GROMACS .gro file of C-alpha atoms in nm:
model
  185
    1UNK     CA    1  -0.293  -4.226   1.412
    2UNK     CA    2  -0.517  -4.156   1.118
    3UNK     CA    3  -0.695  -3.922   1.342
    4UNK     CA    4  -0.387  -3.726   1.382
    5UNK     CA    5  -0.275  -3.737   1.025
    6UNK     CA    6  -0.645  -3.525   0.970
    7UNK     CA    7  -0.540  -3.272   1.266
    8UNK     CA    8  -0.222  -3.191   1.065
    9UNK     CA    9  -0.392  -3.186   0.757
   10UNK     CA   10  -0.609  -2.936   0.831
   11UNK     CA   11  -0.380  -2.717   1.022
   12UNK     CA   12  -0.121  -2.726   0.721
   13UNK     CA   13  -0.443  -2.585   0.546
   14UNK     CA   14  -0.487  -2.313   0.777
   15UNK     CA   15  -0.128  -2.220   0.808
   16UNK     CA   16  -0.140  -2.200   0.411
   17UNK     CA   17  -0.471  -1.991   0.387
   18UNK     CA   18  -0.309  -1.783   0.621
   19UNK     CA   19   0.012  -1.716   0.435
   20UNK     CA   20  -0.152  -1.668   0.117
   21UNK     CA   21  -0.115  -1.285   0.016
   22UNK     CA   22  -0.335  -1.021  -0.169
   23UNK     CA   23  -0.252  -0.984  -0.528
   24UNK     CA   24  -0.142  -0.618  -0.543
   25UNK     CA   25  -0.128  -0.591  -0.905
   26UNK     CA   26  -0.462  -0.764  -1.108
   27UNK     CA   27  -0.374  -1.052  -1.327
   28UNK     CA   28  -0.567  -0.897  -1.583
   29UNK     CA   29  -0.276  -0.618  -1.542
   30UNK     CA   30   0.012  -0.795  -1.471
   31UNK     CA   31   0.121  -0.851  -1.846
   32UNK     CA   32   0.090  -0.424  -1.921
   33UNK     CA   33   0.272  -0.302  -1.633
   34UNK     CA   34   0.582  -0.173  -1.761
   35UNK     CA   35   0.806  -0.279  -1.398
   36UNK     CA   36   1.134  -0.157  -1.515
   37UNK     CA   37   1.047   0.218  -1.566
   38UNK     CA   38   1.142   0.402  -1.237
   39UNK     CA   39   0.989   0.711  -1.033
   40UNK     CA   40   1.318   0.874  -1.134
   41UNK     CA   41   1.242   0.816  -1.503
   42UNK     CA   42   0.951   0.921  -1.492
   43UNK     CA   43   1.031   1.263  -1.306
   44UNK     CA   44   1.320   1.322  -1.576
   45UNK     CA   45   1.087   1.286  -1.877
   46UNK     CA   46   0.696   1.231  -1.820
   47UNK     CA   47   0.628   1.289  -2.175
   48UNK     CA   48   0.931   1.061  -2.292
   49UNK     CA   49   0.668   0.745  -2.061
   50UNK     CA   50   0.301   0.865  -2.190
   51UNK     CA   51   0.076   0.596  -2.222
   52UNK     CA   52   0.331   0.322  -2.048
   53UNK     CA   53   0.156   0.168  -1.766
   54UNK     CA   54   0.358   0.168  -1.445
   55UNK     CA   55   0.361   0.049  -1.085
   56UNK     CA   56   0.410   0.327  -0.828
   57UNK     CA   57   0.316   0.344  -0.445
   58UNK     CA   58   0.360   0.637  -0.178
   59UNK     CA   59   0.151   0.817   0.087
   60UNK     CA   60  -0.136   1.016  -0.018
   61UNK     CA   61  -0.074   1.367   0.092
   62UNK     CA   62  -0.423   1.548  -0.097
   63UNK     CA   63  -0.720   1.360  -0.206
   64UNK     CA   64  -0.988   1.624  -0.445
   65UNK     CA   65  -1.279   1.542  -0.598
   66UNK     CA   66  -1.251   1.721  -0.961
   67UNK     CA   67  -1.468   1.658  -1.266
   68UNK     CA   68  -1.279   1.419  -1.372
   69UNK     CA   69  -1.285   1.207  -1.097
   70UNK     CA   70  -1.078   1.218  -0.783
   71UNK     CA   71  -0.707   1.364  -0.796
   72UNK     CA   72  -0.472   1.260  -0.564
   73UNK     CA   73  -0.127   1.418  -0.475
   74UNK     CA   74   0.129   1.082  -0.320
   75UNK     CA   75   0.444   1.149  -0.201
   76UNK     CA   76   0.630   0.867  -0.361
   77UNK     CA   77   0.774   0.613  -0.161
   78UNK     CA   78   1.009   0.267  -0.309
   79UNK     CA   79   0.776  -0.029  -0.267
   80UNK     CA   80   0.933  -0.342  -0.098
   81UNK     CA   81   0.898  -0.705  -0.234
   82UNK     CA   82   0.510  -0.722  -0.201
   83UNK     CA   83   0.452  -0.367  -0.375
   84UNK     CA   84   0.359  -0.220  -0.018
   85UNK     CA   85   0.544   0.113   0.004
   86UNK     CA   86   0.795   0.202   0.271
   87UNK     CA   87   0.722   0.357   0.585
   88UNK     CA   88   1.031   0.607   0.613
   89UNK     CA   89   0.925   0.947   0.389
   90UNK     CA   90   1.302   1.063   0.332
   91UNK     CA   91   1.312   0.781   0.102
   92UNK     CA   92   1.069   0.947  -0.112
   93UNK     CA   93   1.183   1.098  -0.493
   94UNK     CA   94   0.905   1.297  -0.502
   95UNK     CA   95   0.544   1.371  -0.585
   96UNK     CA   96   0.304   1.254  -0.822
   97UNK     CA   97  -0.083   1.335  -0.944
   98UNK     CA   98  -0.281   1.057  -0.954
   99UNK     CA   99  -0.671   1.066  -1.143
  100UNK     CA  100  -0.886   0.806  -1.063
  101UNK     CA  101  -1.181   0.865  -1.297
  102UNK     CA  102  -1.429   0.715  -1.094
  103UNK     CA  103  -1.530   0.947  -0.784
  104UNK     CA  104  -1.383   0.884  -0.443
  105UNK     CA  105  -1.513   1.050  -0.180
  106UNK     CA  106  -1.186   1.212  -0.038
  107UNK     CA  107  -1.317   1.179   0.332
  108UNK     CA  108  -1.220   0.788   0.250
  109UNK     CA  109  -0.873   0.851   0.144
  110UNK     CA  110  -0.752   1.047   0.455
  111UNK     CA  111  -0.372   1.220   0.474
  112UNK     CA  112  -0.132   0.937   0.553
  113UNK     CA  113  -0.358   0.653   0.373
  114UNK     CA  114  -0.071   0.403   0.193
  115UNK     CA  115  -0.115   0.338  -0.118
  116UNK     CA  116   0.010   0.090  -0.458
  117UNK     CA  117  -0.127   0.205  -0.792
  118UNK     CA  118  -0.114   0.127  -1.164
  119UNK     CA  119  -0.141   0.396  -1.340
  120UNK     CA  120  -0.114   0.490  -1.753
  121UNK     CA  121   0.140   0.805  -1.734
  122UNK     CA  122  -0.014   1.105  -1.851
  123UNK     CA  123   0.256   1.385  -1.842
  124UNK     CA  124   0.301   1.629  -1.641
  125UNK     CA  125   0.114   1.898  -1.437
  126UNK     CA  126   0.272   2.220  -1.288
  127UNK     CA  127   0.103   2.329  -0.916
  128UNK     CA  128   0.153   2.515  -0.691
  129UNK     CA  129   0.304   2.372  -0.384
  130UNK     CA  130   0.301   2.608  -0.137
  131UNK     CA  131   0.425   2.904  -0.285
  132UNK     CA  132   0.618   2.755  -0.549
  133UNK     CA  133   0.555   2.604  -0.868
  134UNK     CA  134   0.618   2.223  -0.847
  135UNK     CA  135   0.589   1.981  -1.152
  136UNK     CA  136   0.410   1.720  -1.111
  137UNK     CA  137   0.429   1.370  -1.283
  138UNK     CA  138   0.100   1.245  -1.363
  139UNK     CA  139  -0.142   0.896  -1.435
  140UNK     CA  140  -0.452   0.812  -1.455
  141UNK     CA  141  -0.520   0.558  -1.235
  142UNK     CA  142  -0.613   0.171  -1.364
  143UNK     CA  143  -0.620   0.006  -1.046
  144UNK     CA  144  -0.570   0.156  -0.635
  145UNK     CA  145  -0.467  -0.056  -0.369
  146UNK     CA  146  -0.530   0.085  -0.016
  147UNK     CA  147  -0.306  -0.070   0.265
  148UNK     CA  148  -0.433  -0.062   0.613
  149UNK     CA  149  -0.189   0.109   0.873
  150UNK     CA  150   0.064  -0.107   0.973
  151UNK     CA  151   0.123  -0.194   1.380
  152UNK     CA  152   0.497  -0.057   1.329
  153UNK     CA  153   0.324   0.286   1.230
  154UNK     CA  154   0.158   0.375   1.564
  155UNK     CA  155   0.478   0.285   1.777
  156UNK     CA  156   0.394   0.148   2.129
  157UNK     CA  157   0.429   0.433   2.379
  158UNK     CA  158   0.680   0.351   2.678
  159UNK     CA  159   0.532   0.179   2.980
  160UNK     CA  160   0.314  -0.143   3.143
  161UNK     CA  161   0.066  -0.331   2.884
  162UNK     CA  162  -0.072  -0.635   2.906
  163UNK     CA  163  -0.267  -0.928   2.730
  164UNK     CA  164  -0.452  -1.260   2.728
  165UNK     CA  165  -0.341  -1.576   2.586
  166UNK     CA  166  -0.515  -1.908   2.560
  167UNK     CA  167  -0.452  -2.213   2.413
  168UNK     CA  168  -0.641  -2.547   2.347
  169UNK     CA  169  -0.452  -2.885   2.228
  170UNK     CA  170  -0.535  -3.233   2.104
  171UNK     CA  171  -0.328  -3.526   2.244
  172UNK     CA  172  -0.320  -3.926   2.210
  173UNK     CA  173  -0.506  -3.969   2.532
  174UNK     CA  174  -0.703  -3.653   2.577
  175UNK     CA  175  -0.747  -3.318   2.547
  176UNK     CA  176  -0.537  -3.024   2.716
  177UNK     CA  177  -0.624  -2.665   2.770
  178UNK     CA  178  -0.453  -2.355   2.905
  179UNK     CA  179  -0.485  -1.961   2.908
  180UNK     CA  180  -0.312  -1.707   3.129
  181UNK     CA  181  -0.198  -1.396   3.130
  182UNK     CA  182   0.093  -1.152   3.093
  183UNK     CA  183   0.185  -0.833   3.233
  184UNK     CA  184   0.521  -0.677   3.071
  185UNK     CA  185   0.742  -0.358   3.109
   0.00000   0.00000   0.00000
């Protein structure tokens, strides 16, 4: 019994360790972020939010390396309960500059690269976006969080796939094992 009551133990541990989640926003951050100001605030009256430090997430569309550091354009995107930002773009407000005054090499923040930052607002910044003029919110960056691509991005085209499963379990009397595999439609 006490054997089993150290089996559980430990895989309560690794069920926790395994649910525990990446802080998004720095503890040493948490207290300045400013988590009531929206993207839609911000858009209305950058000056009116200098200097308040804000959470925003989107989709990097442009990553440049400038003097300054590296300047990326994100199409803005809501962020869900754990500050990842949504997948669908037509839920997107808009644009925004971010500066991150340390240099990233832009090869490493590809087109499509998620992204969560904190960022001081700065402003604005008119552009050119195409062939118009665009304004810009902007921030300098205080902390980037990169999210890897989720599986729900790169649908599952139609057709046979297949994997392998395998199993091992602890009993009274002994040990069992098992594996297979599956082939699905």
């Amino acid at each position: 019994m006490m054997c089993v009551c150290r089996y559980l133990a430990i895989g309560l541990l690794v069920v926790t360790a395994g649910c525990a989640s990446t802080r998004v926003i720095p503890e040493s951050l948490e207290p300045q972020v400013e988590k009531t100001v929206s993207f839609d605030q911000i858009v209305a009256s950058p000056d009116s939010y200098r200097g308040k430090v804000v959470l925003l997430g989107g989709e990097v569309l442009k990553a440049k390396a400038t003097e300054g550091g590296t300047q990326l354009e994100v199409l803005q995107l809501p962020l869900d309960d754990e500050e990842e930002p949504e997948v669908d773009r037509l839920q997107s407000k808009g644009r925004f500059l971010a500066l991150h005054k340390e240099f990233l090499d832009p090869s490493t923040i590809v087109e499509g690269t998620r992204v969560t930052i904190i960022g001081e607002v700065t402003g604005a910044s008119v552009e050119k976006m195409d062939e118009a003029d665009y304004r810009f919110p902007t921030l300098d960056v205080k902390h980037l969080h990169r999210w890897d691509r989720r599986r729900d991005d790169h649908p599952r085209t139609s057709g046979p796939w297949w994997g392998v499963f395998g199993g091992v379990g602890f009993g009274g009397g002994g040990s069992r094992s098992g594996g297979g595999i599956s082939i699905g439609f």
